[in-house]
Tab-separated table of C-alpha atoms in Angstrom:
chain	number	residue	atom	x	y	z
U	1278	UNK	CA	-71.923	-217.389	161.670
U	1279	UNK	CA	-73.722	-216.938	158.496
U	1280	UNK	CA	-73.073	-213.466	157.905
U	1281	UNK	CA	-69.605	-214.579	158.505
U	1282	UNK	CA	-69.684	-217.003	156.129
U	1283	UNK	CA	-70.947	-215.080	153.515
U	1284	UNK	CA	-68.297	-212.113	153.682
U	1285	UNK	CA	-65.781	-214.752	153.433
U	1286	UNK	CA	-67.218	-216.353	150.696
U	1287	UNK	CA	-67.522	-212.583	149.175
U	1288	UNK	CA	-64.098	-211.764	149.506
U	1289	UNK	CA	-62.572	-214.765	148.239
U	1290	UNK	CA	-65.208	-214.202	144.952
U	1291	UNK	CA	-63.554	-210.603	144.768
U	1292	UNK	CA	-59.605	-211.676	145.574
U	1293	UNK	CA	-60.504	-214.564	142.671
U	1294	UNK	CA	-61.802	-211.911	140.100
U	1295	UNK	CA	-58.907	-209.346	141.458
U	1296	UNK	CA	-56.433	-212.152	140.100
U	1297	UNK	CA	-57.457	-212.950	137.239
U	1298	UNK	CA	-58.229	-209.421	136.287
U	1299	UNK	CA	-54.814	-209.096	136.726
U	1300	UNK	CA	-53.352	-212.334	134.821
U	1301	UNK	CA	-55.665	-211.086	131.931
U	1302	UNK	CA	-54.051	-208.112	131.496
U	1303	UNK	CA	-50.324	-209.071	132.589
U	1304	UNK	CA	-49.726	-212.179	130.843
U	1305	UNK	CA	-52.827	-213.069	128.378
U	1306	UNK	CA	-51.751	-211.397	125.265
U	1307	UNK	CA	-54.082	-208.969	123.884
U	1308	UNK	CA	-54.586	-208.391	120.046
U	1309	UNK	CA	-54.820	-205.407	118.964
U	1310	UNK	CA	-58.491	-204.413	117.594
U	1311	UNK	CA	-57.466	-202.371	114.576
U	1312	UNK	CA	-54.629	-203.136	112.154
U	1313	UNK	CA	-53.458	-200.251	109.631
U	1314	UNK	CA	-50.503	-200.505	107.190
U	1315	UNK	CA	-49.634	-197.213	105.357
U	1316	UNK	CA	-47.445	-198.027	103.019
U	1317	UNK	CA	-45.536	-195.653	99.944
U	1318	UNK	CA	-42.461	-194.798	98.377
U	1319	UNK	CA	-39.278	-192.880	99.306
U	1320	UNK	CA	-39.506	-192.894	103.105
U	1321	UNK	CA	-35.918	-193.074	103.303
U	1322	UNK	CA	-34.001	-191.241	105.557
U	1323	UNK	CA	-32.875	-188.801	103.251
U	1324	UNK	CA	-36.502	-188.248	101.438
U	1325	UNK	CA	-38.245	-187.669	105.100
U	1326	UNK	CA	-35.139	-185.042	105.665
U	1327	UNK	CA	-35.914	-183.389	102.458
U	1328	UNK	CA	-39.667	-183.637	103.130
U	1329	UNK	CA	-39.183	-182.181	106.761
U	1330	UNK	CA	-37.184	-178.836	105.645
U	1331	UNK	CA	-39.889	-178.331	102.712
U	1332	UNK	CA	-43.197	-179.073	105.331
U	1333	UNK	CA	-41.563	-176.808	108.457
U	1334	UNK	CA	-37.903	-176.221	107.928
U	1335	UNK	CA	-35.055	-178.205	109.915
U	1336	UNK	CA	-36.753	-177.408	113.560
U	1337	UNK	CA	-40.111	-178.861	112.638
U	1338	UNK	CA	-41.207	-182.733	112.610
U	1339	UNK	CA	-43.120	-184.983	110.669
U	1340	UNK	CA	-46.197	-187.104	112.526
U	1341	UNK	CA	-44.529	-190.069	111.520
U	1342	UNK	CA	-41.494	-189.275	113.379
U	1343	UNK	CA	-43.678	-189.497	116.864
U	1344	UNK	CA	-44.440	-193.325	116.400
U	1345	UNK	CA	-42.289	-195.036	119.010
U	1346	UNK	CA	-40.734	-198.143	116.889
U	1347	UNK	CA	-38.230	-197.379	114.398
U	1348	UNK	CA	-36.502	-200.068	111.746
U	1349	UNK	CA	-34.616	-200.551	108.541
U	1350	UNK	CA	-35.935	-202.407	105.576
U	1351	UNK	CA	-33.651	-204.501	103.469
U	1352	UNK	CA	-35.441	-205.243	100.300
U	1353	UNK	CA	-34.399	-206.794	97.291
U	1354	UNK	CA	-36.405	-209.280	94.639
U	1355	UNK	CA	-35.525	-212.941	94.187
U	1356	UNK	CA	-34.231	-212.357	90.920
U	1357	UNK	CA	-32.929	-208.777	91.092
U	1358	UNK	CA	-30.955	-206.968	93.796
U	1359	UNK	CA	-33.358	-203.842	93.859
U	1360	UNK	CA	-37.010	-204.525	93.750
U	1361	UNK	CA	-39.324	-202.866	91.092
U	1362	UNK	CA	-42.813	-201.873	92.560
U	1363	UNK	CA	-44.725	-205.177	92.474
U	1364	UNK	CA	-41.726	-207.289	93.846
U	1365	UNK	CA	-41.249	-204.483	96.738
U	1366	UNK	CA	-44.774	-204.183	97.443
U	1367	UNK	CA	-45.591	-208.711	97.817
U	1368	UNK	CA	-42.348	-209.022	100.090
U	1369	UNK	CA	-44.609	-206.439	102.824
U	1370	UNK	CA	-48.114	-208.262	101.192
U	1371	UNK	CA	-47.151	-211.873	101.179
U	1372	UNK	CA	-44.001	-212.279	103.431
U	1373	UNK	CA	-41.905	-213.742	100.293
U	1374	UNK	CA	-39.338	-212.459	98.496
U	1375	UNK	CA	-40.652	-212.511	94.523
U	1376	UNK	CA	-39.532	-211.669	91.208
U	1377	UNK	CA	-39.733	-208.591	89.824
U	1378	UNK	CA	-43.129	-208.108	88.218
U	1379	UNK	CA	-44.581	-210.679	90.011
U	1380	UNK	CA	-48.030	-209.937	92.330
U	1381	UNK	CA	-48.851	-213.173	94.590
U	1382	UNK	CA	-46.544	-215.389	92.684
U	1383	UNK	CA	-43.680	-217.005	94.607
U	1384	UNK	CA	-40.387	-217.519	92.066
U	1385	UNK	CA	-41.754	-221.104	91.283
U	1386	UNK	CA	-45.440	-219.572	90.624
U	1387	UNK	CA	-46.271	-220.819	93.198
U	1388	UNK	CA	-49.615	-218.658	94.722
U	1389	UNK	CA	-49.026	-216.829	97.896
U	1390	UNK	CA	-51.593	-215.968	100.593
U	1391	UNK	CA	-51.928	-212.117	101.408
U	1392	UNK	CA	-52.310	-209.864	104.381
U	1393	UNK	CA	-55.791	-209.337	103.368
U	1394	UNK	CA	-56.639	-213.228	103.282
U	1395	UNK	CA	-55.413	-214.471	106.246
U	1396	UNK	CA	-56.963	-211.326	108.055
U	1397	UNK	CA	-60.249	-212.294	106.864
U	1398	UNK	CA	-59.646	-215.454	107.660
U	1399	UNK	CA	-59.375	-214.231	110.886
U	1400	UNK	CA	-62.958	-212.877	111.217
U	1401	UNK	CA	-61.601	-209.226	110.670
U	1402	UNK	CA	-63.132	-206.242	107.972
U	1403	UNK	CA	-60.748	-206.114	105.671
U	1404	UNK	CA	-59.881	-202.788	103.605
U	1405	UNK	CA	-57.359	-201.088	100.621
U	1406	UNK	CA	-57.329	-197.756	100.130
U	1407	UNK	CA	-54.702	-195.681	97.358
U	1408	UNK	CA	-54.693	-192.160	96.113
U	1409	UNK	CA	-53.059	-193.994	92.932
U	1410	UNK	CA	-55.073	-196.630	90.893
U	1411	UNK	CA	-56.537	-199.959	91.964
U	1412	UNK	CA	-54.591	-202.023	89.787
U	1413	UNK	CA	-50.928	-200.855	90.708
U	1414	UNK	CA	-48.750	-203.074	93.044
U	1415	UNK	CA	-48.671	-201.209	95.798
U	1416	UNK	CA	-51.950	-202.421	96.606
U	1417	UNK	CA	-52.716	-204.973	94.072
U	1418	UNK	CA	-49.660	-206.942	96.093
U	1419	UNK	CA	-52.820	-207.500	98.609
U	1420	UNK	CA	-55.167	-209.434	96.403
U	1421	UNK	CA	-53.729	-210.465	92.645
U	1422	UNK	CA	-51.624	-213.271	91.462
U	1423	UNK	CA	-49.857	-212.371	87.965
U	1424	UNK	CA	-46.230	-212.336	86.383
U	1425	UNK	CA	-47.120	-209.309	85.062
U	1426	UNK	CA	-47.628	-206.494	86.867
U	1427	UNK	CA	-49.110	-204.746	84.190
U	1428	UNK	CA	-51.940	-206.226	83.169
U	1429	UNK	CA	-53.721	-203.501	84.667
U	1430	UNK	CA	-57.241	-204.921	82.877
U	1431	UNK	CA	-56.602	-208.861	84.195
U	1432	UNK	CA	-55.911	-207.017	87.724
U	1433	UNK	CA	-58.751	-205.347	88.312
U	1434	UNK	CA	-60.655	-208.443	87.089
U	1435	UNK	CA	-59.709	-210.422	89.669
U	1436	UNK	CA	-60.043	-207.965	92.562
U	1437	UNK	CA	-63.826	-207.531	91.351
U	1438	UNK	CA	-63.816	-211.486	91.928
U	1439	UNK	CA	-62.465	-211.152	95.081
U	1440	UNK	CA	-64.819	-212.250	98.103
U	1441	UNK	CA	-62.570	-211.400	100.946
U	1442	UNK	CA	-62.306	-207.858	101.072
U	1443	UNK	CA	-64.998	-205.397	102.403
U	1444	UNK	CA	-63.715	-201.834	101.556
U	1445	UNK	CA	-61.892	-200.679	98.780
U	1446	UNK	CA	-61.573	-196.843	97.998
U	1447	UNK	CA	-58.875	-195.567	94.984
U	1448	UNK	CA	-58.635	-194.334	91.333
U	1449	UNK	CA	-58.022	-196.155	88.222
U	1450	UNK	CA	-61.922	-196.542	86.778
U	1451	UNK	CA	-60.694	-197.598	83.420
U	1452	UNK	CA	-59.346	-200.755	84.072
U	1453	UNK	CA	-62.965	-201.725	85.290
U	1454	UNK	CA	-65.158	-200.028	82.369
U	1455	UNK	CA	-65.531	-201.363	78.776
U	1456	UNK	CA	-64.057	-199.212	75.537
U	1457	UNK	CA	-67.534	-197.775	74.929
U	1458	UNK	CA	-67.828	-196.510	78.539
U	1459	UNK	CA	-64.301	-194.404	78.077
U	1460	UNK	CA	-62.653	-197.433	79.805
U	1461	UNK	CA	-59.633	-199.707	78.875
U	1462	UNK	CA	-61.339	-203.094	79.103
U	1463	UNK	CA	-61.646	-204.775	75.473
U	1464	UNK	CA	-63.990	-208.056	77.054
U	1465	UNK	CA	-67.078	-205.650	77.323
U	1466	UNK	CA	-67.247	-206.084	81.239
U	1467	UNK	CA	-68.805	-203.538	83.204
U	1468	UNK	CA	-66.684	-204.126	86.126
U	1469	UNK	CA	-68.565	-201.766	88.219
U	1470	UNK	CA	-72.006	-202.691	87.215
U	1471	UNK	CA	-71.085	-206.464	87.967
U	1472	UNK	CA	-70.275	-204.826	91.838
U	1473	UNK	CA	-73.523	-203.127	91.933
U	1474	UNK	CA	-75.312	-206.498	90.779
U	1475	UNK	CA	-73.300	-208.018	93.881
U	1476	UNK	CA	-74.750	-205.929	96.032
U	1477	UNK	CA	-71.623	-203.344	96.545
U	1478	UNK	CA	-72.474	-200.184	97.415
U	1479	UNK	CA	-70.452	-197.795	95.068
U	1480	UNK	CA	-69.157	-194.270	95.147
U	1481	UNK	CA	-67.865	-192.090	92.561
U	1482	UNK	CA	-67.636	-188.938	94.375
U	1483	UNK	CA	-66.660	-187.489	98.286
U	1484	UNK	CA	-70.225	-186.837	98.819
U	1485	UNK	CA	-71.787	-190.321	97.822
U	1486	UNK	CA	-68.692	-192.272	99.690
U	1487	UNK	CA	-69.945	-189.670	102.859
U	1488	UNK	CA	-73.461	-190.865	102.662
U	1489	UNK	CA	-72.993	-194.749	103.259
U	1490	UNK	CA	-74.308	-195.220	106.386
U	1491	UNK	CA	-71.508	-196.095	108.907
U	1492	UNK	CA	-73.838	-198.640	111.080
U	1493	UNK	CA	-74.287	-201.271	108.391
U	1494	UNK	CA	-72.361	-200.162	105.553
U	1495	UNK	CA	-72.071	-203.448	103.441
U	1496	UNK	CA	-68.826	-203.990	100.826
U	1497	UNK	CA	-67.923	-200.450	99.590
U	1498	UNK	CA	-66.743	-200.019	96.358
U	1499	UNK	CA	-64.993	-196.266	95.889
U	1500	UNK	CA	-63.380	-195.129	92.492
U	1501	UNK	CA	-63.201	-191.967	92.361
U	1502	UNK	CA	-61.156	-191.013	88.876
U	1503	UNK	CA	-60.371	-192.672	85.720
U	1504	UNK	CA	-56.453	-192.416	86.760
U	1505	UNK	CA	-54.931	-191.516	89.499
U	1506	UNK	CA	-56.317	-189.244	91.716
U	1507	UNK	CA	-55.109	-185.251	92.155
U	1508	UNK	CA	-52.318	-184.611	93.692
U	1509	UNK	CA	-52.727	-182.472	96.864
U	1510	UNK	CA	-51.082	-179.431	95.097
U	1511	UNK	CA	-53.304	-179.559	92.209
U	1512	UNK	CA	-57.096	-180.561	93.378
U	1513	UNK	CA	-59.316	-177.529	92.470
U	1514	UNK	CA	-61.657	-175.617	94.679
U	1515	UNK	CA	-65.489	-178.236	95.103
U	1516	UNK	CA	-63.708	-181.013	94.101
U	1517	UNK	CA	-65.332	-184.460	94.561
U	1518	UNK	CA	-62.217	-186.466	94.928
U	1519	UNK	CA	-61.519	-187.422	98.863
U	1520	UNK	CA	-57.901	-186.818	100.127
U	1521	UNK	CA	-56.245	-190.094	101.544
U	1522	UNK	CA	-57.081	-188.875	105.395
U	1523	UNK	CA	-60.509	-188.200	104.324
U	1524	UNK	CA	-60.630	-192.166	102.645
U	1525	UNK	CA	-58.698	-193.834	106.191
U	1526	UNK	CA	-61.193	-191.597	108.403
U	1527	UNK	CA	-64.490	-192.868	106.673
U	1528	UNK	CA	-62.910	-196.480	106.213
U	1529	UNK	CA	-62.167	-196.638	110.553
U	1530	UNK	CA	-65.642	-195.568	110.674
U	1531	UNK	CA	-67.092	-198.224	108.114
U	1532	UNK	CA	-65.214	-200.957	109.232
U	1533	UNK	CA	-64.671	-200.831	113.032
U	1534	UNK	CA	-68.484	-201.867	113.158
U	1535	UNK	CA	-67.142	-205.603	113.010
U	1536	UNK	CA	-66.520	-207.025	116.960
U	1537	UNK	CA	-63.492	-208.837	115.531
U	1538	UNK	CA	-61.999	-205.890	114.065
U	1539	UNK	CA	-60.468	-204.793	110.857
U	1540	UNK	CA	-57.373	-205.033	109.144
U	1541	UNK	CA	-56.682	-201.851	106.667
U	1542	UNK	CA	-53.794	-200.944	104.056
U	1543	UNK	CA	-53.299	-197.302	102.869
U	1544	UNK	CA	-50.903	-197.114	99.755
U	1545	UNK	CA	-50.250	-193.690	99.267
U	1546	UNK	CA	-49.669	-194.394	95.305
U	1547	UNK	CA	-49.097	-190.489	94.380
U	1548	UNK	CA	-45.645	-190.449	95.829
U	1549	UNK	CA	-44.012	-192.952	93.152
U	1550	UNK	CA	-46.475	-190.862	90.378
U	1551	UNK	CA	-44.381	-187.705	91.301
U	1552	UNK	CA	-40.784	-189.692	91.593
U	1553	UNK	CA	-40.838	-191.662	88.478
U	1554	UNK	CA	-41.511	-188.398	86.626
U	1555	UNK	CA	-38.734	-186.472	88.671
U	1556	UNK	CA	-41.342	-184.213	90.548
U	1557	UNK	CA	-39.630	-183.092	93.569
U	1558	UNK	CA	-42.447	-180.813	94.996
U	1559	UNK	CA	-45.412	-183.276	94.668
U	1560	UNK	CA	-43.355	-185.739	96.051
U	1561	UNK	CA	-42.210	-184.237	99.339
U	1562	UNK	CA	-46.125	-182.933	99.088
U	1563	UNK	CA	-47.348	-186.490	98.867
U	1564	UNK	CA	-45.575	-187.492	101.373
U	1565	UNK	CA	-46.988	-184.888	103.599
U	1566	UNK	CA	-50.056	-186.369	103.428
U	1567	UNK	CA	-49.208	-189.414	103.661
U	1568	UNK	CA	-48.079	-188.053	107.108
U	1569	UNK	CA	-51.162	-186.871	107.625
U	1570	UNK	CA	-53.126	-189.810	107.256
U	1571	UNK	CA	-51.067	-191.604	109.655
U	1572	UNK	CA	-51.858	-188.836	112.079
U	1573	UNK	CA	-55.498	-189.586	111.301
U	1574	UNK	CA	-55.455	-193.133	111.820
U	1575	UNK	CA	-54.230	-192.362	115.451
U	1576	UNK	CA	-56.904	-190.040	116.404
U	1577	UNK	CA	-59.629	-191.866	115.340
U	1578	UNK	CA	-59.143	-195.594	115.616
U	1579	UNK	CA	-57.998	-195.676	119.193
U	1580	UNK	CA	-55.737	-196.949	121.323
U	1581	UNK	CA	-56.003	-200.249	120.978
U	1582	UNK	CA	-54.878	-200.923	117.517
U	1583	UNK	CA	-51.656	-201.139	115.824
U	1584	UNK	CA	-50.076	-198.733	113.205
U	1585	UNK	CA	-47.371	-199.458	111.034
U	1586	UNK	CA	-45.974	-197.331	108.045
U	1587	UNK	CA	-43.766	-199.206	105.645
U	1588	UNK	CA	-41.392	-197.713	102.706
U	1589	UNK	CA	-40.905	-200.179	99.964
U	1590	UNK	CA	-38.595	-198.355	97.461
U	1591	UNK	CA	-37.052	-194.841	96.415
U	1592	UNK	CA	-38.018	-194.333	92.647
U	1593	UNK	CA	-35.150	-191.630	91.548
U	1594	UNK	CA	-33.237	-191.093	94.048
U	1595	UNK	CA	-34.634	-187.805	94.948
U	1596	UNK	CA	-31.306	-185.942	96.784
U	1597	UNK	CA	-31.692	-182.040	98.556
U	1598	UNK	CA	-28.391	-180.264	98.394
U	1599	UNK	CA	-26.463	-177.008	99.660
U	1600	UNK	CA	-27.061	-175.144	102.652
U	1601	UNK	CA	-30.815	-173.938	103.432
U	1602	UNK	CA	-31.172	-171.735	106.216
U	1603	UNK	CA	-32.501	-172.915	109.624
U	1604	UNK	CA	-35.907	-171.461	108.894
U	1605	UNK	CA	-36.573	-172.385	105.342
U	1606	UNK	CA	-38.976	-174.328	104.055
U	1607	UNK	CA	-41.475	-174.523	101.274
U	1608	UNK	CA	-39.979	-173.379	98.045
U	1609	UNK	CA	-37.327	-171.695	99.423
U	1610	UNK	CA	-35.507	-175.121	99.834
U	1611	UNK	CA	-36.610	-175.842	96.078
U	1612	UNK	CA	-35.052	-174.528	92.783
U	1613	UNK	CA	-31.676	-172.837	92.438
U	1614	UNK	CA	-30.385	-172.332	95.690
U	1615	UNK	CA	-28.440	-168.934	96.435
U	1616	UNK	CA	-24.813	-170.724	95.237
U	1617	UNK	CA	-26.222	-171.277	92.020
U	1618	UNK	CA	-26.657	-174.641	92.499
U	1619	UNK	CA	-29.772	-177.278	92.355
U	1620	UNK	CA	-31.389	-177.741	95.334
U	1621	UNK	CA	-32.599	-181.391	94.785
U	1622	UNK	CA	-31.248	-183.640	91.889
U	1623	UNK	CA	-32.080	-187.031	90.763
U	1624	UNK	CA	-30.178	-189.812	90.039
U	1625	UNK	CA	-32.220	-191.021	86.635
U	1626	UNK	CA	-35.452	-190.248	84.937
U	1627	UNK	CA	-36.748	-187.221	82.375
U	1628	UNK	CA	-34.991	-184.587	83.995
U	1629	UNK	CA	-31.933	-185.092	82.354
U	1630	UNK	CA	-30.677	-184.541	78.742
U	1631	UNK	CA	-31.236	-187.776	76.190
U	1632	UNK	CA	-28.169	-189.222	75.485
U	1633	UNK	CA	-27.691	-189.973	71.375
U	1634	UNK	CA	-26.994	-193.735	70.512
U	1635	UNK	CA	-23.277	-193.713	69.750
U	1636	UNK	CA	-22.687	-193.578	66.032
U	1637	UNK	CA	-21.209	-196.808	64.551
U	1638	UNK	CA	-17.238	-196.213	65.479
U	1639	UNK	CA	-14.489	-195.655	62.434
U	1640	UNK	CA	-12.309	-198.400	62.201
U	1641	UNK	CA	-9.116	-197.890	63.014
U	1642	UNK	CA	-6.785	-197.655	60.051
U	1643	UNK	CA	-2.736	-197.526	59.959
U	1644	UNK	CA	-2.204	-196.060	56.970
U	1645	UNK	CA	0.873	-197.660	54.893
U	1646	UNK	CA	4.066	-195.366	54.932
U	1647	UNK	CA	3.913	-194.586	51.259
U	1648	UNK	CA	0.292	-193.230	51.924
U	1649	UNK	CA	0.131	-189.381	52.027
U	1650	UNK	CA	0.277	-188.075	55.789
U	1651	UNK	CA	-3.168	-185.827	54.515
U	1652	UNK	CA	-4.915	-189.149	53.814
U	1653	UNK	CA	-8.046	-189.156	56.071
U	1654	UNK	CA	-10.297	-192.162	56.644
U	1655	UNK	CA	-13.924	-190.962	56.223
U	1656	UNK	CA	-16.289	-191.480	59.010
U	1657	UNK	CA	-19.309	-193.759	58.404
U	1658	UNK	CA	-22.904	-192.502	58.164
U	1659	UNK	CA	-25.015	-192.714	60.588
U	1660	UNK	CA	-27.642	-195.437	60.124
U	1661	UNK	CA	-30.871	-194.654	59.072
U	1662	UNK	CA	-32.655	-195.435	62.531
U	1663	UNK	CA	-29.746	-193.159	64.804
U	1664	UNK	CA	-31.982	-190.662	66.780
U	1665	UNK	CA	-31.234	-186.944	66.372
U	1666	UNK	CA	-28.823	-185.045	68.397
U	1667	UNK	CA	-30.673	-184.085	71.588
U	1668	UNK	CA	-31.842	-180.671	71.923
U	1669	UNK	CA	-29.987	-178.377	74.443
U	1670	UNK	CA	-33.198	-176.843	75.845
U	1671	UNK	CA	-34.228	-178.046	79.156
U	1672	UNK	CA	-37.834	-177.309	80.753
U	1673	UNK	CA	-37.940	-174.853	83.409
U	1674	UNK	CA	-38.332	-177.961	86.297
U	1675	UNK	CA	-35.267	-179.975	84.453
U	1676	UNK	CA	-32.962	-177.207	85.129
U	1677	UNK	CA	-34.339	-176.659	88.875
U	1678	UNK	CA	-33.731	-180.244	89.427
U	1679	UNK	CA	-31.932	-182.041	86.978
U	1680	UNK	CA	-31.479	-185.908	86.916
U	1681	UNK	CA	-27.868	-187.243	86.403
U	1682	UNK	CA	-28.789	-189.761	83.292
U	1683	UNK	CA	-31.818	-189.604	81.293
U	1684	UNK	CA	-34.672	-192.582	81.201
U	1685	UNK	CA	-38.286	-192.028	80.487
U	1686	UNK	CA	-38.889	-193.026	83.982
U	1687	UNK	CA	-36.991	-192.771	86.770
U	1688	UNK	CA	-35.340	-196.505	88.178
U	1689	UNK	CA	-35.274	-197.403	91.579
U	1690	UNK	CA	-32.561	-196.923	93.599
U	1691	UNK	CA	-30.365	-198.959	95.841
U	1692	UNK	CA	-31.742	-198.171	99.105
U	1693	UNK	CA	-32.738	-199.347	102.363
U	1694	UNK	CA	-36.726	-197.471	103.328
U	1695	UNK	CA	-37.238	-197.121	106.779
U	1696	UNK	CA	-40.563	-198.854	108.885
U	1697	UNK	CA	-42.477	-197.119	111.820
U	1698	UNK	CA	-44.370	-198.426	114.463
U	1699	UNK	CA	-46.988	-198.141	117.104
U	1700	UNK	CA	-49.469	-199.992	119.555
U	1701	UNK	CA	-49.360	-203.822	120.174
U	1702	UNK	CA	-46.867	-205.703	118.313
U	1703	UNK	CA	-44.574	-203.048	117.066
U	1704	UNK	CA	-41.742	-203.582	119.461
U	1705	UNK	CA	-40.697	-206.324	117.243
U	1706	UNK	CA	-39.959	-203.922	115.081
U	1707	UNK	CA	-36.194	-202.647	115.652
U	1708	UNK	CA	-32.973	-202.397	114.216
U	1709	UNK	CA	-32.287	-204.160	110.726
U	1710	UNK	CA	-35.016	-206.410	109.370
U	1711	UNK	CA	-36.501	-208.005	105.910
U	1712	UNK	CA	-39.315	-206.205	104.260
U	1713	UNK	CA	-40.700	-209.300	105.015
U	1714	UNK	CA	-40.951	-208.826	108.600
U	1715	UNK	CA	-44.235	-206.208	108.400
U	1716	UNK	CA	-45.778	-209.210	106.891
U	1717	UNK	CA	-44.911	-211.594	109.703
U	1718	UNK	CA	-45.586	-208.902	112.537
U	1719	UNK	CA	-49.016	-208.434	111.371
U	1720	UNK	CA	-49.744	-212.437	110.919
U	1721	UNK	CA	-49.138	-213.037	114.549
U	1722	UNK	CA	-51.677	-210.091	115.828
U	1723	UNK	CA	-54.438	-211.299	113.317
């Protein structure tokens, strides 16, 4: 009767465990461990196309392309229809629609909480990497409140001061050294010293950021040139800079030592380097590896984390024409294609020719009928300030890709970027939606 009693007690014990096994995992709802945002420029449908032919030709695919969840961005700024770079990149960081310039500033100044602060808020490791510098929007958006975007010095200033962010890996050094150390800063603050003093640990090369031990690591502080990094195309043979998948793979490996998880952005800053100066090749190269970090991301945080990847604006307008074979790619879809004809234009930026200021215009004269029909009204002279005409010489990469009108840099262009998901969360992320909504998908799996 006992035994009895005891199986049936047993079996209830394992039916009861059985259940709620199975409401756990059925109607509980499971936050994801890991949180990464790759954000960058031009991932539009027409720059992935371009980038596409030039990685593999029109049969190959991009890693980014694999990630189930699929959805257009609508961006614009509160006070402008197209976003510059710091308005683009606080509608993804903050979840409100600013004004241009503007980093954690709502259009009444009002200061806006970031990605990064509510995720540490959270309990989660909190991380920004960039292959650009430290101080630019597309991942000062995360942790600086200015009307002007910048004020690279007064940027980096406050991010040293920030207390709620455990990783941060980029370029840009001379916003945080003094004049006399080679850097920008005019107040005499050693930015990185004052770090150090606060017990950062701090790398300045791929082989000291490879040392910090991954099983208690500390804050990391990782600057790793006084601008922006290399581009992919152009880092030389022993060089100490890490590439972006070499920065996510070592921060996954520094920060998932926290049980509550981590919460990392990747701004892959190169790609708007290479489109505001109308460079076709290291843009479609950037965004290769910004491909390839995402791919890393999924291999080595695991399954249980969600990935998002996030375009905030298309600096240029970067366009590939004509008709490349099947099986091109590489530079075979760049330069003059075999009709004579540019394979990828621009729509602005230093590509094109200057145009001269328009002299002052003649006034228009009716001469009186008595007045001889050889009477000519001079033309005024040009004023002392009127530029030159421009010169009719183009470089050798303005004639392979010419921009349609000429500005020192390239302006952004009205377009709609494109946002890619995976793992918990990202089937909210469909069809048309605000910028905004990256910001409000990640709040609710914090």
């Amino acid at each position: 009767m006992k035994s009895r009693n005891l199986l049936l007690a047993l079996a209830c014990i394992l039916v009861f465990a059985l259940a709620g096994v199975l409401y756990f995992k059925n109607w509980v709802v499971q936050k994801p461990f890991a949180i990464i945002l790759f954000t960058g420029d031009g991932l539009t449908s027409s720059s992935l196309a371009a980038t596409r032919l030039y990685e593999s030709g029109a049969s190959g695919k991009l890693f980014v392309e694999s990630l189930p969840e699929v959805a257009v961005l609508k961006t614009s700024a509160a006070d402008f229809a197209i976003p510059d770079s710091a308005a683009a990149a606080s509608a993804i960081a903050t979840g409100t629609t600013v004004n241009n310039k503007s980093l954690g500033l709502g259009p009444e100044r009002k200061s806006l909480n970031s990605l990064i602060a509510l995720a540490a808020t959270a309990g989660r490791k909190t991380g920004l990497i960039t292959n650009g510098t430290l101080a630019e929007p597309g991942v000062s958006a995360y942790y600086a409140r200015t009307a002007d975007s910048a004020d690279g010095n007064g940027i980096a200033k406050q991010l040293a001061q920030r207390k709620d962010i455990d990783l941060i890996l980029g370029g840009g050094e001379k916003f945080f050294l003094p004049v006399d150390k080679g850097g920008l800063r005019e107040d005499g603050a050693d930015l990185v010293l004052e770090l150090k003093k606060e017990k950062w640990q701090v790398a300045r090369t791929k082989a000291e950021l490879a040392a910090i031990p991954v099983w208690l690591p500390g804050r990391v502080f990782g600057v790793f040139n006084r601008d922006e990094l290399a581009f992919s195309r152009e880092i030389e043979s022993g060089s100490q800079e890490p590439s972006l998948d070499e920065m996510v793979r070592t921060a996954i490996q520094l920060l998932q030592i926290n049980p509550k998880g981590y919460f990392l952005v990747v701004d892959a800053g190169l790609i708007e380097k290479a489109g505001r100066s109308n460079d076709a090749e290291n843009f479609l190269a950037e965004t290769i590896v910004l491909d390839r970090a995402i791919r890393t991301a999924k291999q080595y945080a695991g399954d249980n984390t969600l990935i998002l990847a996030a375009g905030k604006q298309n600096p240029g307008g970067l366009r590939m024409n004509g008709y490349p074979l099947k099986t091109d790619s590489g530079m075979s879809v760049l330069g003059i294609n075999a009709r004579g004809i540019p394979s990828v234009t621009w729509s602005t930026g230093p590509n094109a020719l200057p145009t001269p200021s328009p002299a002052v215009a003649a006034p228009t004269v009716t001469p009186h009928p008595e007045v001889l029909p050889s009477l000519t009204v001079p033309e005024p002279p040009l004023p002392d300030n009127a530029p030159l005409p421009a010169s009719p010489q183009l470089s050798a990469r303005a004639k392979n890709e010419p921009a349609t009108v000429f500005t020192e840099e390239s302006l952004n262009v009205a377009d709609d970027p494109l946002g890619f998901g995976a793992g918990p969360g990202s089937e909210n992320l469909r069809g048309y939606k605000n910028a905004t909504t990256i910001f409000t998908l990640i709040e609710s799996q914090l």
